[in-house]
Amino acid sequence: MALAGELGMKLDLAAIATADLSDSQILFSESNTRFLIETTPESANALQRLFEKAGVPVCRAGTIEQSPNLTICRGATQVLEVGVAEAKAAWQKPLHW
């Protein structure tokens, strides 16, 4: 939704990370047990309660922003900042044969 809508994101890896994983591992590991879900701010609490009630671990990793940047931090440390257009182009590049 963020890339398609050309909206920025602010993510905090500290919300989802365990101390034994590097930033790269958190961002790029291909674990089949993690999913990123986008919802409206008004629905976020209800969605979180549904997962918690079902016993499914859940956390808020960040927010969609009006800025044109993807900003990823781990606590107070900025890990990455890139323009959404640049990130989208890099993501789509392998698909342009």
Protein backbone atom coordinates (compact mmCIF):
# COMPACT_ATOMS: atom_id res chain seq x y z
CA MET A 1 0.00 0.00 0.00
CA ALA A 2 2.77 2.44 0.86
CA LEU A 3 4.77 1.80 -2.31
CA ALA A 4 1.68 1.69 -4.51
CA GLY A 5 0.37 4.89 -2.95
CA GLU A 6 3.83 6.49 -2.98
CA LEU A 7 3.59 7.13 0.74
CA GLY A 8 6.46 7.00 3.17
CA MET A 9 6.88 4.66 6.11
CA LYS A 10 8.56 4.89 9.48
CA LEU A 11 9.50 1.49 10.90
CA ASP A 12 11.22 0.59 14.14
CA LEU A 13 13.04 -2.74 14.11
CA ALA A 14 13.22 -2.67 17.91
CA ALA A 15 9.50 -3.40 17.99
CA ILE A 16 9.99 -6.72 16.20
CA ALA A 17 13.61 -7.62 16.85
CA THR A 18 15.27 -9.91 19.25
CA ALA A 19 18.77 -8.99 20.36
CA ASP A 20 20.34 -11.92 18.54
CA LEU A 21 19.29 -10.77 15.03
CA SER A 22 21.16 -8.16 12.99
CA ASP A 23 19.31 -5.39 11.19
CA SER A 24 19.88 -7.17 7.86
CA GLN A 25 18.52 -10.44 9.24
CA ILE A 26 15.38 -8.71 10.49
CA LEU A 27 14.81 -6.94 7.19
CA PHE A 28 15.68 -9.68 4.72
CA SER A 29 15.28 -13.10 6.32
CA GLU A 30 12.77 -15.26 4.52
CA SER A 31 10.97 -16.58 7.56
CA ASN A 32 7.50 -17.87 6.83
CA THR A 33 6.28 -16.91 10.27
CA ARG A 34 6.34 -13.12 9.91
CA PHE A 35 3.83 -11.01 8.06
CA LEU A 36 3.49 -7.26 7.60
CA ILE A 37 -0.09 -6.00 7.80
CA GLU A 38 -1.27 -2.51 7.00
CA THR A 39 -4.41 -1.08 8.53
CA THR A 40 -5.93 2.29 9.27
CA PRO A 41 -4.95 4.03 12.51
CA GLU A 42 -8.59 3.78 13.62
CA SER A 43 -8.55 -0.04 13.26
CA ALA A 44 -5.08 -0.72 14.67
CA ASN A 45 -6.12 -1.40 18.29
CA ALA A 46 -8.97 -3.71 17.29
CA LEU A 47 -6.72 -5.64 14.90
CA GLN A 48 -4.06 -6.02 17.57
CA ARG A 49 -6.64 -7.30 20.07
CA LEU A 50 -7.87 -9.91 17.56
CA PHE A 51 -4.37 -11.32 17.15
CA GLU A 52 -3.71 -11.26 20.90
CA LYS A 53 -7.04 -12.99 21.61
CA ALA A 54 -6.06 -15.75 19.16
CA GLY A 55 -2.67 -16.13 20.85
CA VAL A 56 -0.81 -14.89 17.77
CA PRO A 57 2.21 -12.67 18.52
CA VAL A 58 1.71 -9.18 17.11
CA CYS A 59 3.42 -5.80 17.35
CA ARG A 60 3.23 -2.39 15.77
CA ALA A 61 6.33 -1.90 13.68
CA GLY A 62 5.60 1.58 12.36
CA THR A 63 3.37 3.99 10.52
CA ILE A 64 2.53 5.12 7.00
CA GLU A 65 3.62 8.74 6.50
CA GLN A 66 2.93 11.55 4.04
CA SER A 67 6.66 12.03 3.52
CA PRO A 68 8.30 10.54 0.40
CA ASN A 69 10.78 8.50 2.48
CA LEU A 70 11.11 5.03 3.93
CA THR A 71 12.84 5.46 7.29
CA ILE A 72 13.92 2.44 9.29
CA CYS A 73 15.32 2.75 12.80
CA ARG A 74 16.26 0.39 15.57
CA GLY A 75 15.36 2.35 18.63
CA ALA A 76 17.13 5.71 18.38
CA THR A 77 19.56 4.51 15.68
CA GLN A 78 18.61 5.14 12.05
CA VAL A 79 19.35 2.05 9.96
CA LEU A 80 18.11 3.19 6.55
CA GLU A 81 16.51 6.16 4.87
CA VAL A 82 15.62 5.98 1.20
CA GLY A 83 13.11 7.68 -1.05
CA VAL A 84 9.97 5.64 -1.69
CA ALA A 85 10.33 6.09 -5.46
CA GLU A 86 13.92 4.83 -5.31
CA ALA A 87 12.93 1.83 -3.14
CA LYS A 88 10.04 0.98 -5.49
CA ALA A 89 12.31 1.16 -8.56
CA ALA A 90 14.89 -1.13 -6.91
CA TRP A 91 12.16 -3.60 -5.91
CA GLN A 92 10.67 -3.67 -9.42
CA LYS A 93 13.97 -3.71 -11.36
CA PRO A 94 14.43 -7.52 -11.35
CA LEU A 95 10.92 -7.88 -12.79
CA HIS A 96 11.70 -5.78 -15.91
CA TRP A 97 13.17 -8.40 -18.24
